[in-house]
Amino acid sequence: MMRRKNTGNTEMRKLWDEDPVKIPLQKSKKRGLVLVTIVFFCFAVILFRLVDLMVVDHEKLSERAAQQYMREKTLTPQRGVIWDRKMKEMAANIETESLYAMPSKVEDTRSLTRDIAPLIKVSSKRLNRTLLKKKNKDFIWLERKMDLDNVRKINVLKEKNNYKAIGFLSESKRFYPKNKIASHLIGFTNIDNKGISGLELQYDTYLRGEISNFSVGTDARGNRLFNEVREPVSGNNLLLTIDERIQYIVERELADAMKTWKAEAAVAIMMNPATGEILAMANRPNYDPNSAGRSKVSERRNRALTDLFEPGSTLKTVLAAAALEEGIVRLNDEYDVSKGYIVVGGKRIRDLHKNDILTFQEVVQRSSNVGAVQIGMELGGKKYYEYIRKFGFGEKSGIDFPGEIKGILRNPRDWSGTSLAALSIGQEIGVTPLQILRAYAAIANGGKLMKPYIVSDIISPAGQIIKSVAPEVVRQVVSEKTAEKVTDILKTVVEEGGTATKAYIQGNLVAGKTGTAQIFDNQKKRYSRERHISSFVGFVPADDPRLALIVVIYEPKGGSYGGVVAAPVFKNIIEHTFAYMNVPMERDENQIILVSRSR
Amino acid sequence: MINGLNLKDTRSIIFPVIILVFIGTLMVYSSTAIMAMRKYESGFHYLWKHLFTVCVGIAAMLILSRIDFQKIRPFVYVLLGCSLFMLLLVFVPGIGIEANGAKRWLRLWPTTFQPSEFAKLVMVIFLADYMDKNIHRMKELKYGILIPVGVMLVFQIIIIKQPDFGAVMSMGILTVCLLILGGARLRYAGLLVLMTLPAIYLVIFSSLYRMKRIMCFSDPWKEPFGCGFQLVQSFIAFGSGRFFGVGLGESRQKLYFLPEVHTDFIFSIIGEELGLIGVFTVVSVFVWLFIKGIKLASEAEDPFIYFLTIGLTLMIGVQAIINFAVSTGLMPTKGLPLPFISYGGSALLINMAAAGILLNIAQRNNSGGAEMDSTFHGLSLRNSYVRRMR
């Protein structure tokens, strides 16, 4: 049987002689030796490989390990709440769900796309493309802060079809419970809760809180292994000077006026003249900050301090205050306005209503342009300019709101021959409604010009006051005596013979002034005859002012005079506000003083 | 006696088995505790099941160590039939259990059984018996190759349908090795191996999934989050371990990073937790066990006992080597557990049964010598394998 019989091996021969089975067994054992050697070789290779992996590659592999064990986590804080002065929530947060996808884990893009696309704001074609293009990404947002209804529908689909590649994350969404009320003031945030406009933008650093970034050890499913969470710091809360009730009254009245006069826009600002606190600031048209993306830019503009207009007659009060302060006129000085016009630098300035001789006081009361120009001439351009500046025109009021403009006020050096006359009747100057209101508030406040403000306190999440704003006197513009005199003149505006009898309020004396400005038509290079800005600005009660209010109606149709268009709005707002504030009536209908007070 | 190998005489092969089972139990618990806690709310879920199998395995080992194996020989074909029947039963709905797209398990209350593991053992017993009977005809193509390979193919074709490529591969390697040892002509054996290459090629490239697996094996870092994921995670486990490991129970890879931590990739977790010391220990114990098996075989004077001993030793050794090679990226991924260590009842049971047979042989060899093994003193000399059947 054996092929290679080793005849020299006596032992082998002996075995063969003894038992034929032993020969192949011996041969097999020889082969076994080779096999065993191969097995040992395999074991040796494995040992080398282990050393290679565990010692040589240790650094590289353990670095890789560390990478996959640690995950970067970002926890976003709760944004601060915005309260009105009565602690009513103007801006708050709600929990919403955001849909994400893990494109790398999507198995069947087609069916996922077909199911999900109708429930989010993306077309199925685009969703399909996105998922395929970002195949190597581990995380993309599909839609942030979704409707609860669609969240429920997607959850049902997810359950049914076992979609593992999509999921929801809770996110805090900004919510404005008062919807359109004070929307221009509060502003809004973007999807990442960053302030984009209004107070949300102005106070973003206070409101946003601190995002917490940290790395956390996790298992492969993302479960946290040890407790090393750094909680984010919630944002600070804002306490506003705004009173939501008053704001509502103001907005309602503006809306009415918009409807009545088919106006393009309307603005009203209410201020506490003694402190500069803004109690209400409203604009029309308006928008809902809960869906700011769907509104137009023009709807979101806070015209109260971002839009220029020529004030017209309301500036005559500044002129009067300046003339009285400088002592160049007395209340009973007379002005001849019988011609009905005055020619300055070859330009004719007309009065709206014809008068004969007017006293200084009546010039303001009846808003005579001819009289005002004469007073302006008497005062002189340089002095007048000084006072305009002192009253806060041509400068920012310093209000805590983004985007305020300082207006246009040219230096006397750059004036033309008609500039002084134009300025005397409130032209050739660009102002904001807020600037006008502030100037009148200064009259109401004994000549002290205040810095307006909207946020009174910044309060930490724990309830501590971080920053408290104190009223700030910017400067004494005119003496208290002058302010008193101007107030007396302004009172007559609302009285019989004045331009704003429609602003007359039962029981309380109003000091105010109408303004009817023509809009300068840039195309025709002249003042438009049809387009006006009607305004009324004043304060109540005249002798102990608690509220200063300006109402500006842009381009009313069917009426133009401030006394006709804006004054009734002023009256309505004040009446309702006083009712809300329980302000006692000072006088009865016959204007007999019921409550005496010392000034 | 295997020429040239001066192996130190060892009394019993039970020690390496005990050490491996101990390490296995420890590591099964370590690698499954957290997983079980999350899934079953008890960290011991897998441990209890594993311990149950260990107990059954010890019982099987002790019973088999006392049965005269010569008496089983006439029933080899019955075993073969049983094994085939069980393999086919897997495809019967209700009895067979499907998991992860493979039908490999039989429902066997209260547990499950994997017939392909049993088939490996039966194959070894069959070949030992067959080669002993045909020891003088093994050089012939028909008896040396065609018949035994035919039997193997019947098993493999059924197993490939499950599919269980790990079992097919280990059975193939085992059979070829045993046939070469049995005296089959090397040129036939070489031809056989060559012939399997197109078959392997066909099997791999017939399915995109398997093709991808092979591609990934060649460069797992190309797609570390795709198909290379498991291998990369295994590497990371080893790499984290270095010399002394991250500490028992401290593995991070078992936290769902590395799939199949308690079964096919338990060696990686041993590397991570116990370091080079741990894996060298495990490999060394397998080498120890292997040497003891070979020593036992070299002492055998009966071809059946010789083939059986070396066959069982190779069965354990080859599976261990394949598992090591797979987890260290030297071989493409195949679902094959590490003998005595991995969680998985059938494999553990079968390997312990194999160890029981080896113990039996060792005991009989020794009782044929000068000393009686004290453990098995109850067995009489009458049963010793000194005599031959031929």
PDB file of N, CA and C in Angstrom, chain B residues 9-70:
ATOM      1  N   ASP B   9       3.313  16.522  28.268  1.00  0.00           N
ATOM      2  CA  ASP B   9       2.186  15.653  28.582  1.00  0.00           C
ATOM      3  C   ASP B   9       1.211  16.373  29.495  1.00  0.00           C
ATOM      4  N   THR B  10      -0.032  16.434  29.036  1.00  0.00           N
ATOM      5  CA  THR B  10      -1.038  17.055  29.892  1.00  0.00           C
ATOM      6  C   THR B  10      -2.106  16.041  30.224  1.00  0.00           C
ATOM      7  N   ARG B  11      -2.592  16.140  31.385  1.00  0.00           N
ATOM      8  CA  ARG B  11      -3.460  15.099  31.877  1.00  0.00           C
ATOM      9  C   ARG B  11      -4.863  15.189  31.303  1.00  0.00           C
ATOM     10  N   SER B  12      -5.374  16.369  31.291  1.00  0.00           N
ATOM     11  CA  SER B  12      -6.768  16.487  30.874  1.00  0.00           C
ATOM     12  C   SER B  12      -6.960  17.760  30.052  1.00  0.00           C
ATOM     13  N   ILE B  13      -7.949  17.706  29.205  1.00  0.00           N
ATOM     14  CA  ILE B  13      -8.191  18.920  28.418  1.00  0.00           C
ATOM     15  C   ILE B  13      -9.320  19.744  29.030  1.00  0.00           C
ATOM     16  N   ILE B  14      -9.709  19.367  30.239  1.00  0.00           N
ATOM     17  CA  ILE B  14     -10.860  20.047  30.837  1.00  0.00           C
ATOM     18  C   ILE B  14     -10.522  21.473  31.309  1.00  0.00           C
ATOM     19  N   PHE B  15      -9.245  21.679  31.688  1.00  0.00           N
ATOM     20  CA  PHE B  15      -8.903  22.990  32.235  1.00  0.00           C
ATOM     21  C   PHE B  15      -9.071  24.130  31.226  1.00  0.00           C
ATOM     22  N   PRO B  16      -8.493  23.997  30.024  1.00  0.00           N
ATOM     23  CA  PRO B  16      -8.711  25.103  29.075  1.00  0.00           C
ATOM     24  C   PRO B  16     -10.181  25.335  28.779  1.00  0.00           C
ATOM     25  N   VAL B  17     -10.952  24.245  28.715  1.00  0.00           N
ATOM     26  CA  VAL B  17     -12.389  24.405  28.428  1.00  0.00           C
ATOM     27  C   VAL B  17     -13.049  25.200  29.550  1.00  0.00           C
ATOM     28  N   ILE B  18     -12.719  24.820  30.800  1.00  0.00           N
ATOM     29  CA  ILE B  18     -13.314  25.522  31.939  1.00  0.00           C
ATOM     30  C   ILE B  18     -12.923  27.007  31.917  1.00  0.00           C
ATOM     31  N   ILE B  19     -11.655  27.260  31.647  1.00  0.00           N
ATOM     32  CA  ILE B  19     -11.189  28.662  31.611  1.00  0.00           C
ATOM     33  C   ILE B  19     -11.945  29.439  30.536  1.00  0.00           C
ATOM     34  N   LEU B  20     -12.061  28.819  29.340  1.00  0.00           N
ATOM     35  CA  LEU B  20     -12.743  29.515  28.240  1.00  0.00           C
ATOM     36  C   LEU B  20     -14.214  29.769  28.564  1.00  0.00           C
ATOM     37  N   VAL B  21     -14.879  28.772  29.133  1.00  0.00           N
ATOM     38  CA  VAL B  21     -16.292  28.950  29.473  1.00  0.00           C
ATOM     39  C   VAL B  21     -16.432  30.040  30.533  1.00  0.00           C
ATOM     40  N   PHE B  22     -15.501  30.063  31.472  1.00  0.00           N
ATOM     41  CA  PHE B  22     -15.544  31.083  32.520  1.00  0.00           C
ATOM     42  C   PHE B  22     -15.387  32.484  31.913  1.00  0.00           C
ATOM     43  N   ILE B  23     -14.341  32.628  31.097  1.00  0.00           N
ATOM     44  CA  ILE B  23     -14.126  33.933  30.437  1.00  0.00           C
ATOM     45  C   ILE B  23     -15.357  34.303  29.614  1.00  0.00           C
ATOM     46  N   GLY B  24     -15.898  33.297  28.914  1.00  0.00           N
ATOM     47  CA  GLY B  24     -17.073  33.531  28.084  1.00  0.00           C
ATOM     48  C   GLY B  24     -18.250  34.048  28.889  1.00  0.00           C
ATOM     49  N   THR B  25     -18.528  33.386  30.011  1.00  0.00           N
ATOM     50  CA  THR B  25     -19.657  33.791  30.847  1.00  0.00           C
ATOM     51  C   THR B  25     -19.470  35.231  31.323  1.00  0.00           C
ATOM     52  N   LEU B  26     -18.258  35.509  31.772  1.00  0.00           N
ATOM     53  CA  LEU B  26     -17.927  36.851  32.255  1.00  0.00           C
ATOM     54  C   LEU B  26     -18.160  37.893  31.159  1.00  0.00           C
ATOM     55  N   MET B  27     -17.641  37.575  29.986  1.00  0.00           N
ATOM     56  CA  MET B  27     -17.714  38.554  28.904  1.00  0.00           C
ATOM     57  C   MET B  27     -19.127  38.671  28.318  1.00  0.00           C
ATOM     58  N   VAL B  28     -19.860  37.560  28.326  1.00  0.00           N
ATOM     59  CA  VAL B  28     -21.249  37.635  27.866  1.00  0.00           C
ATOM     60  C   VAL B  28     -22.015  38.576  28.788  1.00  0.00           C
ATOM     61  N   TYR B  29     -21.784  38.426  30.096  1.00  0.00           N
ATOM     62  CA  TYR B  29     -22.468  39.314  31.034  1.00  0.00           C
ATOM     63  C   TYR B  29     -22.026  40.762  30.821  1.00  0.00           C
ATOM     64  N   SER B  30     -20.729  40.943  30.724  1.00  0.00           N
ATOM     65  CA  SER B  30     -20.200  42.303  30.564  1.00  0.00           C
ATOM     66  C   SER B  30     -20.736  42.985  29.310  1.00  0.00           C
ATOM     67  N   SER B  31     -20.808  42.208  28.239  1.00  0.00           N
ATOM     68  CA  SER B  31     -21.196  42.851  26.977  1.00  0.00           C
ATOM     69  C   SER B  31     -22.705  42.988  26.814  1.00  0.00           C
ATOM     70  N   THR B  32     -23.468  42.270  27.622  1.00  0.00           N
ATOM     71  CA  THR B  32     -24.922  42.336  27.427  1.00  0.00           C
ATOM     72  C   THR B  32     -25.665  43.062  28.536  1.00  0.00           C
ATOM     73  N   ALA B  33     -24.996  43.311  29.665  1.00  0.00           N
ATOM     74  CA  ALA B  33     -25.717  43.826  30.836  1.00  0.00           C
ATOM     75  C   ALA B  33     -26.541  45.072  30.509  1.00  0.00           C
ATOM     76  N   ILE B  34     -25.895  46.048  29.873  1.00  0.00           N
ATOM     77  CA  ILE B  34     -26.593  47.316  29.616  1.00  0.00           C
ATOM     78  C   ILE B  34     -27.674  47.130  28.558  1.00  0.00           C
ATOM     79  N   MET B  35     -27.305  46.384  27.529  1.00  0.00           N
ATOM     80  CA  MET B  35     -28.245  46.083  26.458  1.00  0.00           C
ATOM     81  C   MET B  35     -29.490  45.391  27.024  1.00  0.00           C
ATOM     82  N   ALA B  36     -29.263  44.415  27.886  1.00  0.00           N
ATOM     83  CA  ALA B  36     -30.370  43.662  28.469  1.00  0.00           C
ATOM     84  C   ALA B  36     -31.199  44.545  29.386  1.00  0.00           C
ATOM     85  N   MET B  37     -30.515  45.421  30.097  1.00  0.00           N
ATOM     86  CA  MET B  37     -31.191  46.340  31.002  1.00  0.00           C
ATOM     87  C   MET B  37     -32.189  47.188  30.214  1.00  0.00           C
ATOM     88  N   ARG B  38     -31.739  47.665  29.067  1.00  0.00           N
ATOM     89  CA  ARG B  38     -32.599  48.545  28.266  1.00  0.00           C
ATOM     90  C   ARG B  38     -33.737  47.759  27.627  1.00  0.00           C
ATOM     91  N   LYS B  39     -33.413  46.520  27.212  1.00  0.00           N
ATOM     92  CA  LYS B  39     -34.378  45.764  26.418  1.00  0.00           C
ATOM     93  C   LYS B  39     -35.319  44.954  27.296  1.00  0.00           C
ATOM     94  N   TYR B  40     -34.774  44.362  28.330  1.00  0.00           N
ATOM     95  CA  TYR B  40     -35.602  43.447  29.140  1.00  0.00           C
ATOM     96  C   TYR B  40     -35.751  43.916  30.580  1.00  0.00           C
ATOM     97  N   GLU B  41     -35.183  45.072  30.893  1.00  0.00           N
ATOM     98  CA  GLU B  41     -35.236  45.617  32.251  1.00  0.00           C
ATOM     99  C   GLU B  41     -34.583  44.702  33.275  1.00  0.00           C
ATOM    100  N   SER B  42     -33.739  43.817  32.806  1.00  0.00           N
ATOM    101  CA  SER B  42     -32.934  43.031  33.728  1.00  0.00           C
ATOM    102  C   SER B  42     -31.574  42.850  33.081  1.00  0.00           C
ATOM    103  N   GLY B  43     -30.540  43.250  33.788  1.00  0.00           N
ATOM    104  CA  GLY B  43     -29.189  43.152  33.237  1.00  0.00           C
ATOM    105  C   GLY B  43     -28.725  41.711  33.103  1.00  0.00           C
ATOM    106  N   PHE B  44     -29.477  40.800  33.722  1.00  0.00           N
ATOM    107  CA  PHE B  44     -29.022  39.407  33.760  1.00  0.00           C
ATOM    108  C   PHE B  44     -29.662  38.541  32.686  1.00  0.00           C
ATOM    109  N   HIS B  45     -30.526  39.172  31.869  1.00  0.00           N
ATOM    110  CA  HIS B  45     -31.298  38.398  30.906  1.00  0.00           C
ATOM    111  C   HIS B  45     -30.441  37.406  30.113  1.00  0.00           C
ATOM    112  N   TYR B  46     -29.385  37.923  29.477  1.00  0.00           N
ATOM    113  CA  TYR B  46     -28.535  37.064  28.644  1.00  0.00           C
ATOM    114  C   TYR B  46     -27.670  36.148  29.506  1.00  0.00           C
ATOM    115  N   LEU B  47     -27.270  36.680  30.671  1.00  0.00           N
ATOM    116  CA  LEU B  47     -26.417  35.879  31.549  1.00  0.00           C
ATOM    117  C   LEU B  47     -27.134  34.605  31.993  1.00  0.00           C
ATOM    118  N   TRP B  48     -28.392  34.755  32.425  1.00  0.00           N
ATOM    119  CA  TRP B  48     -29.140  33.575  32.876  1.00  0.00           C
ATOM    120  C   TRP B  48     -29.266  32.569  31.752  1.00  0.00           C
ATOM    121  N   LYS B  49     -29.601  33.036  30.563  1.00  0.00           N
ATOM    122  CA  LYS B  49     -29.754  32.122  29.430  1.00  0.00           C
ATOM    123  C   LYS B  49     -28.428  31.425  29.123  1.00  0.00           C
ATOM    124  N   HIS B  50     -27.355  32.226  29.215  1.00  0.00           N
ATOM    125  CA  HIS B  50     -26.039  31.654  28.929  1.00  0.00           C
ATOM    126  C   HIS B  50     -25.689  30.598  29.978  1.00  0.00           C
ATOM    127  N   LEU B  51     -25.959  30.938  31.239  1.00  0.00           N
ATOM    128  CA  LEU B  51     -25.639  29.995  32.317  1.00  0.00           C
ATOM    129  C   LEU B  51     -26.454  28.710  32.179  1.00  0.00           C
ATOM    130  N   PHE B  52     -27.676  28.860  31.733  1.00  0.00           N
ATOM    131  CA  PHE B  52     -28.511  27.686  31.503  1.00  0.00           C
ATOM    132  C   PHE B  52     -27.844  26.760  30.480  1.00  0.00           C
ATOM    133  N   THR B  53     -27.402  27.378  29.357  1.00  0.00           N
ATOM    134  CA  THR B  53     -26.729  26.590  28.322  1.00  0.00           C
ATOM    135  C   THR B  53     -25.454  25.965  28.862  1.00  0.00           C
ATOM    136  N   VAL B  54     -24.723  26.723  29.679  1.00  0.00           N
ATOM    137  CA  VAL B  54     -23.486  26.195  30.260  1.00  0.00           C
ATOM    138  C   VAL B  54     -23.798  24.932  31.071  1.00  0.00           C
ATOM    139  N   CYS B  55     -24.877  25.006  31.856  1.00  0.00           N
ATOM    140  CA  CYS B  55     -25.252  23.836  32.672  1.00  0.00           C
ATOM    141  C   CYS B  55     -25.595  22.643  31.779  1.00  0.00           C
ATOM    142  N   VAL B  56     -26.421  22.910  30.754  1.00  0.00           N
ATOM    143  CA  VAL B  56     -26.762  21.825  29.829  1.00  0.00           C
ATOM    144  C   VAL B  56     -25.497  21.300  29.164  1.00  0.00           C
ATOM    145  N   GLY B  57     -24.609  22.234  28.796  1.00  0.00           N
ATOM    146  CA  GLY B  57     -23.349  21.866  28.145  1.00  0.00           C
ATOM    147  C   GLY B  57     -22.496  20.994  29.051  1.00  0.00           C
ATOM    148  N   ILE B  58     -22.406  21.368  30.333  1.00  0.00           N
ATOM    149  CA  ILE B  58     -21.606  20.573  31.268  1.00  0.00           C
ATOM    150  C   ILE B  58     -22.196  19.163  31.400  1.00  0.00           C
ATOM    151  N   ALA B  59     -23.523  19.133  31.466  1.00  0.00           N
ATOM    152  CA  ALA B  59     -24.186  17.823  31.554  1.00  0.00           C
ATOM    153  C   ALA B  59     -23.853  16.985  30.325  1.00  0.00           C
ATOM    154  N   ALA B  60     -23.980  17.608  29.139  1.00  0.00           N
ATOM    155  CA  ALA B  60     -23.679  16.886  27.891  1.00  0.00           C
ATOM    156  C   ALA B  60     -22.229  16.414  27.888  1.00  0.00           C
ATOM    157  N   MET B  61     -21.351  17.297  28.372  1.00  0.00           N
ATOM    158  CA  MET B  61     -19.925  16.968  28.393  1.00  0.00           C
ATOM    159  C   MET B  61     -19.672  15.763  29.294  1.00  0.00           C
ATOM    160  N   LEU B  62     -20.266  15.786  30.480  1.00  0.00           N
ATOM    161  CA  LEU B  62     -20.044  14.688  31.432  1.00  0.00           C
ATOM    162  C   LEU B  62     -20.638  13.388  30.913  1.00  0.00           C
ATOM    163  N   ILE B  63     -21.840  13.457  30.324  1.00  0.00           N
ATOM    164  CA  ILE B  63     -22.454  12.227  29.796  1.00  0.00           C
ATOM    165  C   ILE B  63     -21.593  11.637  28.686  1.00  0.00           C
ATOM    166  N   LEU B  64     -21.189  12.519  27.744  1.00  0.00           N
ATOM    167  CA  LEU B  64     -20.417  12.026  26.602  1.00  0.00           C
ATOM    168  C   LEU B  64     -19.046  11.509  27.029  1.00  0.00           C
ATOM    169  N   SER B  65     -18.530  12.054  28.119  1.00  0.00           N
ATOM    170  CA  SER B  65     -17.205  11.595  28.552  1.00  0.00           C
ATOM    171  C   SER B  65     -17.279  10.178  29.134  1.00  0.00           C
ATOM    172  N   ARG B  66     -18.478   9.673  29.341  1.00  0.00           N
ATOM    173  CA  ARG B  66     -18.612   8.334  29.942  1.00  0.00           C
ATOM    174  C   ARG B  66     -19.150   7.307  28.967  1.00  0.00           C
ATOM    175  N   ILE B  67     -19.510   7.732  27.767  1.00  0.00           N
ATOM    176  CA  ILE B  67     -20.082   6.785  26.815  1.00  0.00           C
ATOM    177  C   ILE B  67     -18.984   6.202  25.936  1.00  0.00           C
ATOM    178  N   ASP B  68     -19.035   4.912  25.792  1.00  0.00           N
ATOM    179  CA  ASP B  68     -18.064   4.247  24.935  1.00  0.00           C
ATOM    180  C   ASP B  68     -18.351   4.615  23.497  1.00  0.00           C
ATOM    181  N   PHE B  69     -17.420   5.329  22.896  1.00  0.00           N
ATOM    182  CA  PHE B  69     -17.712   5.866  21.594  1.00  0.00           C
ATOM    183  C   PHE B  69     -17.766   4.821  20.500  1.00  0.00           C
ATOM    184  N   GLN B  70     -17.061   3.730  20.752  1.00  0.00           N
ATOM    185  CA  GLN B  70     -17.122   2.654  19.759  1.00  0.00           C
ATOM    186  C   GLN B  70     -18.553   2.169  19.598  1.00  0.00           C
TER     187      GLN B  70
END
